[in-house]
């Protein structure tokens, strides 16, 4: 990552203006603007707060309706069972913020599980050798797609679609069948539990990694030049270019980061499933896009938060948990409810977009 | 000659011809046709038959893409239409007056119409979300893609519904004038569309919307109505494809019918030379694209390459076609070819 922590030209520009021409009427200092509306919630945070409210409501509903729902472990399981989705969600958020899309994430997960399983089981590599290699493969895969998209002005949709076919096809080249992993390191990491409370609630390493990636994503988005450039590209690529931002480099980096996230999610998925299989994570890219959209990120790019994606993932997870707790509903209701949620959130997004005059 | 080289269907056509040639080399019996029981049999006929559903979906997708849209819900619509038809026909073998007859739950015409109406309604839903609500096409159709698969599973109860009603099998397995009936369905839909696009102003309208929706609206086109109609047609075409597929396999599978079909259809449209940015489109190109994809699949099976490679080859084909369509890549390629020569000359 070439992202530098804070202090890029963009953030300094208004400050410099203020010191040079303190009485400039059109550029009030930011502190002054903040003091004008002290108690009101910034309109930008409304979608994010909506997502969190939906999550809280769903959690409340489940806690009232089903006994045993309101326990720390149920909520930790949301993270444990969706750790991989959360990690690709972070990468996908950046891609969507930049105005693109990445359809290859699910199949990169499958490829990662497959390569890991083949290396560990058939070639007797150690986990310490296999994991860096698969992370490098995923990152390189993302970088390649980014270069194609950026250098040759190809549509992200089609490039990542081809990438999706390629990664799944490569899985089948390795093996058609599922390879189960019996390597002691993998099984140890898979079963490792980190106790959090005295009542036995615990969390897996994968879930911790997911939380770490969310933290990294938030830092990248709001405290680095890279993050600000991503928002700028999503808002208007032409303007970003005119501002002299490194659009080309950032676009490639966005897909590289998504590739890295997919590979890391693949590693977590390998721990979760303890097998490599070409049919792992089929359709997961759509769940990731759904999580990002439910999290309040606009698909047109430029608006959204990584934290929203975390809650988007948690909402998808809690719906599954609710349906599992109910017991009488079949699994396909999950898809229908997710579709309905997507619909409601997109309608709300349209409402926000039309109320706010866009320049 | 110059006009031929500039023709936009040249590259898809060359790709298909190359694939067919590869087939002919590896499989000497490839072009052989047999006349058996009044039907034509052979690899080519097989490809035509299997490409028909994909061609149908690709035709609908072409129009959607021409208006700058995309419809990723077609796979789910295929599954829904198949499920509706299979549920309504059901069918069983009954012995009536000593004669075995097939009995369907509803008359077949009603069942087929119902399936097509449901499919068109799915398209209407997409169209309204895109044109009236103003959602991005990919996200508007993502909703139906996610929920539609669930609805299809709900209809079929997560099971594979088997159809026991022989007349229904004609759609996907029957022969007319020696050719598979599905080919006639695809050809008829293409014929009607081709007539509509070239003999009426509709084709021009759709292109105008794709090139610049705002300008089309200002020019007095009913942009929203046309966009809705295009999505309705795309749903309808996917419904027809769903009927053909379920008739061909004599069942409806809510879980897997039409899986990844949206991607194959988009691929077919792209291979046929229609740009995803909207505007100019080619119906014949999309049909060629569908044939290319099906021929590719058949080739991979027939030359003895493991079928698992199919996806890698497909990906490679997409990458090559995509790069050839990119003006930047062609310019870079020219640069790579010309620059070394120029550098050599300078030295």
PDB file of C-alpha atoms in Angstrom, chain B residues 19-205:
ATOM      1  CA  UNK B  19     -14.127 -22.927 -33.762  1.00  0.00           C
ATOM      2  CA  UNK B  20     -16.040 -24.921 -36.352  1.00  0.00           C
ATOM      3  CA  UNK B  21     -12.814 -25.536 -38.278  1.00  0.00           C
ATOM      4  CA  UNK B  22     -11.071 -26.749 -35.114  1.00  0.00           C
ATOM      5  CA  UNK B  23     -13.997 -29.087 -34.585  1.00  0.00           C
ATOM      6  CA  UNK B  24     -13.833 -30.390 -38.135  1.00  0.00           C
ATOM      7  CA  UNK B  25     -10.111 -31.122 -37.742  1.00  0.00           C
ATOM      8  CA  UNK B  26     -10.393 -32.944 -34.438  1.00  0.00           C
ATOM      9  CA  UNK B  27     -13.649 -34.671 -35.196  1.00  0.00           C
ATOM     10  CA  UNK B  28     -13.978 -35.772 -38.828  1.00  0.00           C
ATOM     11  CA  UNK B  29     -17.626 -36.657 -38.313  1.00  0.00           C
ATOM     12  CA  UNK B  30     -18.456 -33.153 -37.116  1.00  0.00           C
ATOM     13  CA  UNK B  31     -20.223 -31.967 -40.250  1.00  0.00           C
ATOM     14  CA  UNK B  32     -21.946 -35.276 -40.941  1.00  0.00           C
ATOM     15  CA  UNK B  33     -25.706 -35.132 -40.775  1.00  0.00           C
ATOM     16  CA  UNK B  34     -27.877 -38.171 -40.506  1.00  0.00           C
ATOM     17  CA  UNK B  35     -31.501 -38.467 -41.469  1.00  0.00           C
ATOM     18  CA  UNK B  36     -33.165 -40.787 -38.982  1.00  0.00           C
ATOM     19  CA  UNK B  37     -36.900 -41.150 -38.310  1.00  0.00           C
ATOM     20  CA  UNK B  38     -37.553 -37.943 -40.182  1.00  0.00           C
ATOM     21  CA  UNK B  39     -35.128 -35.960 -38.031  1.00  0.00           C
ATOM     22  CA  UNK B  40     -31.703 -34.604 -38.741  1.00  0.00           C
ATOM     23  CA  UNK B  41     -29.014 -35.724 -36.335  1.00  0.00           C
ATOM     24  CA  UNK B  42     -25.447 -34.517 -36.006  1.00  0.00           C
ATOM     25  CA  UNK B  43     -23.093 -32.415 -33.942  1.00  0.00           C
ATOM     26  CA  UNK B  44     -24.099 -29.190 -35.689  1.00  0.00           C
ATOM     27  CA  UNK B  45     -27.802 -29.822 -35.062  1.00  0.00           C
ATOM     28  CA  UNK B  46     -26.971 -30.574 -31.453  1.00  0.00           C
ATOM     29  CA  UNK B  47     -25.154 -27.266 -31.067  1.00  0.00           C
ATOM     30  CA  UNK B  48     -28.086 -25.412 -32.644  1.00  0.00           C
ATOM     31  CA  UNK B  49     -30.547 -27.109 -30.310  1.00  0.00           C
ATOM     32  CA  UNK B  50     -28.538 -26.426 -27.181  1.00  0.00           C
ATOM     33  CA  UNK B  51     -27.720 -22.858 -28.144  1.00  0.00           C
ATOM     34  CA  UNK B  52     -31.408 -21.974 -28.621  1.00  0.00           C
ATOM     35  CA  UNK B  53     -32.252 -21.097 -24.978  1.00  0.00           C
ATOM     36  CA  UNK B  54     -29.061 -19.067 -24.587  1.00  0.00           C
ATOM     37  CA  UNK B  55     -29.767 -17.267 -27.865  1.00  0.00           C
ATOM     38  CA  UNK B  56     -33.265 -16.401 -26.614  1.00  0.00           C
ATOM     39  CA  UNK B  57     -31.932 -14.932 -23.380  1.00  0.00           C
ATOM     40  CA  UNK B  58     -29.142 -13.145 -25.255  1.00  0.00           C
ATOM     41  CA  UNK B  59     -31.666 -11.520 -27.621  1.00  0.00           C
ATOM     42  CA  UNK B  60     -33.554 -10.018 -24.697  1.00  0.00           C
ATOM     43  CA  UNK B  61     -30.295  -9.012 -23.055  1.00  0.00           C
ATOM     44  CA  UNK B  62     -29.098  -7.290 -26.248  1.00  0.00           C
ATOM     45  CA  UNK B  63     -31.974  -4.826 -26.173  1.00  0.00           C
ATOM     46  CA  UNK B  64     -31.481  -4.166 -22.463  1.00  0.00           C
ATOM     47  CA  UNK B  65     -27.760  -3.560 -22.962  1.00  0.00           C
ATOM     48  CA  UNK B  66     -28.534  -1.345 -25.957  1.00  0.00           C
ATOM     49  CA  UNK B  67     -30.429   0.987 -23.603  1.00  0.00           C
ATOM     50  CA  UNK B  68     -27.331   1.176 -21.365  1.00  0.00           C
ATOM     51  CA  UNK B  69     -28.871  -1.302 -18.951  1.00  0.00           C
ATOM     52  CA  UNK B  70     -28.083  -4.807 -17.845  1.00  0.00           C
ATOM     53  CA  UNK B  71     -30.326  -7.574 -16.566  1.00  0.00           C
ATOM     54  CA  UNK B  72     -28.599 -10.012 -14.237  1.00  0.00           C
ATOM     55  CA  UNK B  73     -31.889 -11.551 -13.110  1.00  0.00           C
ATOM     56  CA  UNK B  74     -32.519 -13.602 -16.262  1.00  0.00           C
ATOM     57  CA  UNK B  75     -31.169 -16.800 -14.705  1.00  0.00           C
ATOM     58  CA  UNK B  76     -33.636 -16.479 -11.838  1.00  0.00           C
ATOM     59  CA  UNK B  77     -36.459 -15.680 -14.279  1.00  0.00           C
ATOM     60  CA  UNK B  78     -35.580 -18.826 -16.242  1.00  0.00           C
ATOM     61  CA  UNK B  79     -35.935 -20.820 -13.016  1.00  0.00           C
ATOM     62  CA  UNK B  80     -39.221 -19.110 -12.064  1.00  0.00           C
ATOM     63  CA  UNK B  81     -40.806 -19.660 -15.491  1.00  0.00           C
ATOM     64  CA  UNK B  82     -39.713 -23.296 -15.522  1.00  0.00           C
ATOM     65  CA  UNK B  83     -41.102 -23.797 -12.015  1.00  0.00           C
ATOM     66  CA  UNK B  84     -44.467 -22.197 -12.861  1.00  0.00           C
ATOM     67  CA  UNK B  85     -44.862 -24.266 -16.018  1.00  0.00           C
ATOM     68  CA  UNK B  86     -43.825 -27.510 -14.333  1.00  0.00           C
ATOM     69  CA  UNK B  87     -46.118 -26.885 -11.365  1.00  0.00           C
ATOM     70  CA  UNK B  88     -49.130 -26.083 -13.510  1.00  0.00           C
ATOM     71  CA  UNK B  89     -48.623 -28.938 -15.913  1.00  0.00           C
ATOM     72  CA  UNK B  90     -47.453 -31.534 -13.430  1.00  0.00           C
ATOM     73  CA  UNK B  91     -49.074 -34.317 -15.345  1.00  0.00           C
ATOM     74  CA  UNK B  92     -49.502 -37.997 -14.853  1.00  0.00           C
ATOM     75  CA  UNK B  93     -50.020 -41.072 -16.946  1.00  0.00           C
ATOM     76  CA  UNK B  94     -53.606 -42.286 -16.586  1.00  0.00           C
ATOM     77  CA  UNK B  95     -55.279 -45.226 -18.178  1.00  0.00           C
ATOM     78  CA  UNK B  96     -58.570 -43.997 -19.598  1.00  0.00           C
ATOM     79  CA  UNK B  97     -60.817 -46.475 -21.422  1.00  0.00           C
ATOM     80  CA  UNK B  98     -57.916 -48.874 -21.704  1.00  0.00           C
ATOM     81  CA  UNK B  99     -55.732 -46.254 -23.408  1.00  0.00           C
ATOM     82  CA  UNK B 100     -52.763 -44.611 -21.705  1.00  0.00           C
ATOM     83  CA  UNK B 101     -53.183 -40.869 -21.898  1.00  0.00           C
ATOM     84  CA  UNK B 102     -51.245 -37.969 -20.424  1.00  0.00           C
ATOM     85  CA  UNK B 103     -53.245 -35.676 -18.214  1.00  0.00           C
ATOM     86  CA  UNK B 104     -52.038 -32.265 -17.186  1.00  0.00           C
ATOM     87  CA  UNK B 105     -53.215 -30.305 -14.181  1.00  0.00           C
ATOM     88  CA  UNK B 106     -54.082 -27.291 -16.303  1.00  0.00           C
ATOM     89  CA  UNK B 107     -54.364 -27.187 -20.090  1.00  0.00           C
ATOM     90  CA  UNK B 108     -50.856 -26.819 -21.485  1.00  0.00           C
ATOM     91  CA  UNK B 109     -51.686 -23.548 -23.215  1.00  0.00           C
ATOM     92  CA  UNK B 110     -52.817 -22.028 -19.939  1.00  0.00           C
ATOM     93  CA  UNK B 111     -49.704 -23.247 -18.134  1.00  0.00           C
ATOM     94  CA  UNK B 112     -47.358 -21.920 -20.790  1.00  0.00           C
ATOM     95  CA  UNK B 113     -49.163 -18.579 -20.937  1.00  0.00           C
ATOM     96  CA  UNK B 114     -49.063 -18.314 -17.158  1.00  0.00           C
ATOM     97  CA  UNK B 115     -45.313 -19.006 -17.104  1.00  0.00           C
ATOM     98  CA  UNK B 116     -44.705 -16.403 -19.792  1.00  0.00           C
ATOM     99  CA  UNK B 117     -46.916 -13.848 -18.037  1.00  0.00           C
ATOM    100  CA  UNK B 118     -45.027 -14.407 -14.775  1.00  0.00           C
ATOM    101  CA  UNK B 119     -41.722 -13.996 -16.618  1.00  0.00           C
ATOM    102  CA  UNK B 120     -42.949 -10.803 -18.287  1.00  0.00           C
ATOM    103  CA  UNK B 121     -44.108  -9.515 -14.884  1.00  0.00           C
ATOM    104  CA  UNK B 122     -40.594 -10.131 -13.555  1.00  0.00           C
ATOM    105  CA  UNK B 123     -39.329  -8.034 -16.461  1.00  0.00           C
ATOM    106  CA  UNK B 124     -41.934  -5.370 -15.688  1.00  0.00           C
ATOM    107  CA  UNK B 125     -40.704  -5.221 -12.088  1.00  0.00           C
ATOM    108  CA  UNK B 126     -37.126  -4.691 -13.301  1.00  0.00           C
ATOM    109  CA  UNK B 127     -38.230  -2.140 -15.853  1.00  0.00           C
ATOM    110  CA  UNK B 128     -40.235  -0.118 -13.343  1.00  0.00           C
ATOM    111  CA  UNK B 129     -37.335  -0.098 -10.886  1.00  0.00           C
ATOM    112  CA  UNK B 130     -34.964   1.118 -13.596  1.00  0.00           C
ATOM    113  CA  UNK B 131     -37.176   3.562 -15.480  1.00  0.00           C
ATOM    114  CA  UNK B 132     -39.586   4.859 -12.838  1.00  0.00           C
ATOM    115  CA  UNK B 133     -37.647   4.560  -9.587  1.00  0.00           C
ATOM    116  CA  UNK B 134     -34.386   5.367 -11.315  1.00  0.00           C
ATOM    117  CA  UNK B 135     -32.210   2.652  -9.795  1.00  0.00           C
ATOM    118  CA  UNK B 136     -29.040   1.531 -11.481  1.00  0.00           C
ATOM    119  CA  UNK B 137     -29.911  -1.422 -13.743  1.00  0.00           C
ATOM    120  CA  UNK B 138     -27.365  -3.748 -12.168  1.00  0.00           C
ATOM    121  CA  UNK B 139     -28.697  -3.183  -8.653  1.00  0.00           C
ATOM    122  CA  UNK B 140     -32.355  -3.162  -9.704  1.00  0.00           C
ATOM    123  CA  UNK B 141     -31.980  -6.561 -11.332  1.00  0.00           C
ATOM    124  CA  UNK B 142     -29.718  -7.808  -8.531  1.00  0.00           C
ATOM    125  CA  UNK B 143     -32.779  -7.622  -6.280  1.00  0.00           C
ATOM    126  CA  UNK B 144     -34.726 -10.007  -8.485  1.00  0.00           C
ATOM    127  CA  UNK B 145     -31.651 -12.156  -9.040  1.00  0.00           C
ATOM    128  CA  UNK B 146     -31.299 -12.758  -5.296  1.00  0.00           C
ATOM    129  CA  UNK B 147     -35.006 -12.928  -4.430  1.00  0.00           C
ATOM    130  CA  UNK B 148     -36.052 -14.648  -7.682  1.00  0.00           C
ATOM    131  CA  UNK B 149     -33.894 -17.678  -7.000  1.00  0.00           C
ATOM    132  CA  UNK B 150     -35.564 -17.887  -3.591  1.00  0.00           C
ATOM    133  CA  UNK B 151     -39.012 -17.560  -5.177  1.00  0.00           C
ATOM    134  CA  UNK B 152     -38.220 -20.355  -7.634  1.00  0.00           C
ATOM    135  CA  UNK B 153     -37.070 -22.542  -4.750  1.00  0.00           C
ATOM    136  CA  UNK B 154     -40.216 -21.625  -2.845  1.00  0.00           C
ATOM    137  CA  UNK B 155     -42.371 -22.667  -5.813  1.00  0.00           C
ATOM    138  CA  UNK B 156     -40.600 -25.972  -6.283  1.00  0.00           C
ATOM    139  CA  UNK B 157     -40.196 -26.562  -2.547  1.00  0.00           C
ATOM    140  CA  UNK B 158     -36.460 -26.849  -3.081  1.00  0.00           C
ATOM    141  CA  UNK B 159     -37.038 -30.055  -5.038  1.00  0.00           C
ATOM    142  CA  UNK B 160     -36.739 -30.971  -8.690  1.00  0.00           C
ATOM    143  CA  UNK B 161     -40.282 -31.135 -10.069  1.00  0.00           C
ATOM    144  CA  UNK B 162     -40.618 -33.785 -12.739  1.00  0.00           C
ATOM    145  CA  UNK B 163     -43.116 -33.250 -15.519  1.00  0.00           C
ATOM    146  CA  UNK B 164     -45.080 -36.215 -16.821  1.00  0.00           C
ATOM    147  CA  UNK B 165     -46.865 -34.776 -19.790  1.00  0.00           C
ATOM    148  CA  UNK B 166     -45.581 -35.788 -23.209  1.00  0.00           C
ATOM    149  CA  UNK B 167     -46.964 -32.885 -25.311  1.00  0.00           C
ATOM    150  CA  UNK B 168     -44.914 -30.435 -23.211  1.00  0.00           C
ATOM    151  CA  UNK B 169     -41.687 -32.188 -24.179  1.00  0.00           C
ATOM    152  CA  UNK B 170     -42.160 -31.085 -27.789  1.00  0.00           C
ATOM    153  CA  UNK B 171     -40.890 -27.576 -26.962  1.00  0.00           C
ATOM    154  CA  UNK B 172     -37.419 -28.725 -26.042  1.00  0.00           C
ATOM    155  CA  UNK B 173     -37.153 -32.122 -27.687  1.00  0.00           C
ATOM    156  CA  UNK B 174     -39.519 -32.042 -30.651  1.00  0.00           C
ATOM    157  CA  UNK B 175     -38.576 -31.801 -34.297  1.00  0.00           C
ATOM    158  CA  UNK B 176     -40.203 -29.773 -37.047  1.00  0.00           C
ATOM    159  CA  UNK B 177     -39.201 -30.260 -40.689  1.00  0.00           C
ATOM    160  CA  UNK B 178     -36.268 -32.321 -39.462  1.00  0.00           C
ATOM    161  CA  UNK B 179     -34.888 -29.584 -37.235  1.00  0.00           C
ATOM    162  CA  UNK B 180     -35.255 -29.228 -33.452  1.00  0.00           C
ATOM    163  CA  UNK B 181     -38.339 -27.197 -32.558  1.00  0.00           C
ATOM    164  CA  UNK B 182     -36.347 -24.999 -30.112  1.00  0.00           C
ATOM    165  CA  UNK B 183     -34.358 -23.666 -33.072  1.00  0.00           C
ATOM    166  CA  UNK B 184     -37.601 -22.517 -34.688  1.00  0.00           C
ATOM    167  CA  UNK B 185     -38.646 -20.747 -31.476  1.00  0.00           C
ATOM    168  CA  UNK B 186     -35.340 -18.874 -31.284  1.00  0.00           C
ATOM    169  CA  UNK B 187     -35.447 -18.103 -35.008  1.00  0.00           C
ATOM    170  CA  UNK B 188     -39.030 -16.822 -34.760  1.00  0.00           C
ATOM    171  CA  UNK B 189     -38.195 -14.514 -31.855  1.00  0.00           C
ATOM    172  CA  UNK B 190     -35.144 -13.249 -33.712  1.00  0.00           C
ATOM    173  CA  UNK B 191     -37.198 -12.765 -36.899  1.00  0.00           C
ATOM    174  CA  UNK B 192     -39.883 -10.730 -35.129  1.00  0.00           C
ATOM    175  CA  UNK B 193     -37.276  -8.632 -33.318  1.00  0.00           C
ATOM    176  CA  UNK B 194     -35.276  -8.086 -36.495  1.00  0.00           C
ATOM    177  CA  UNK B 195     -38.419  -6.908 -38.265  1.00  0.00           C
ATOM    178  CA  UNK B 196     -39.303  -4.588 -35.378  1.00  0.00           C
ATOM    179  CA  UNK B 197     -35.804  -3.143 -35.228  1.00  0.00           C
ATOM    180  CA  UNK B 198     -35.252  -2.598 -38.937  1.00  0.00           C
ATOM    181  CA  UNK B 199     -38.745  -1.968 -40.312  1.00  0.00           C
ATOM    182  CA  UNK B 200     -40.055   0.211 -37.491  1.00  0.00           C
ATOM    183  CA  UNK B 201     -38.450   3.117 -35.678  1.00  0.00           C
ATOM    184  CA  UNK B 202     -38.150   1.095 -32.472  1.00  0.00           C
ATOM    185  CA  UNK B 203     -34.565   0.046 -33.210  1.00  0.00           C
ATOM    186  CA  UNK B 204     -33.579   3.653 -33.711  1.00  0.00           C
ATOM    187  CA  UNK B 205     -35.356   4.686 -30.502  1.00  0.00           C
TER     188      UNK B 205
END
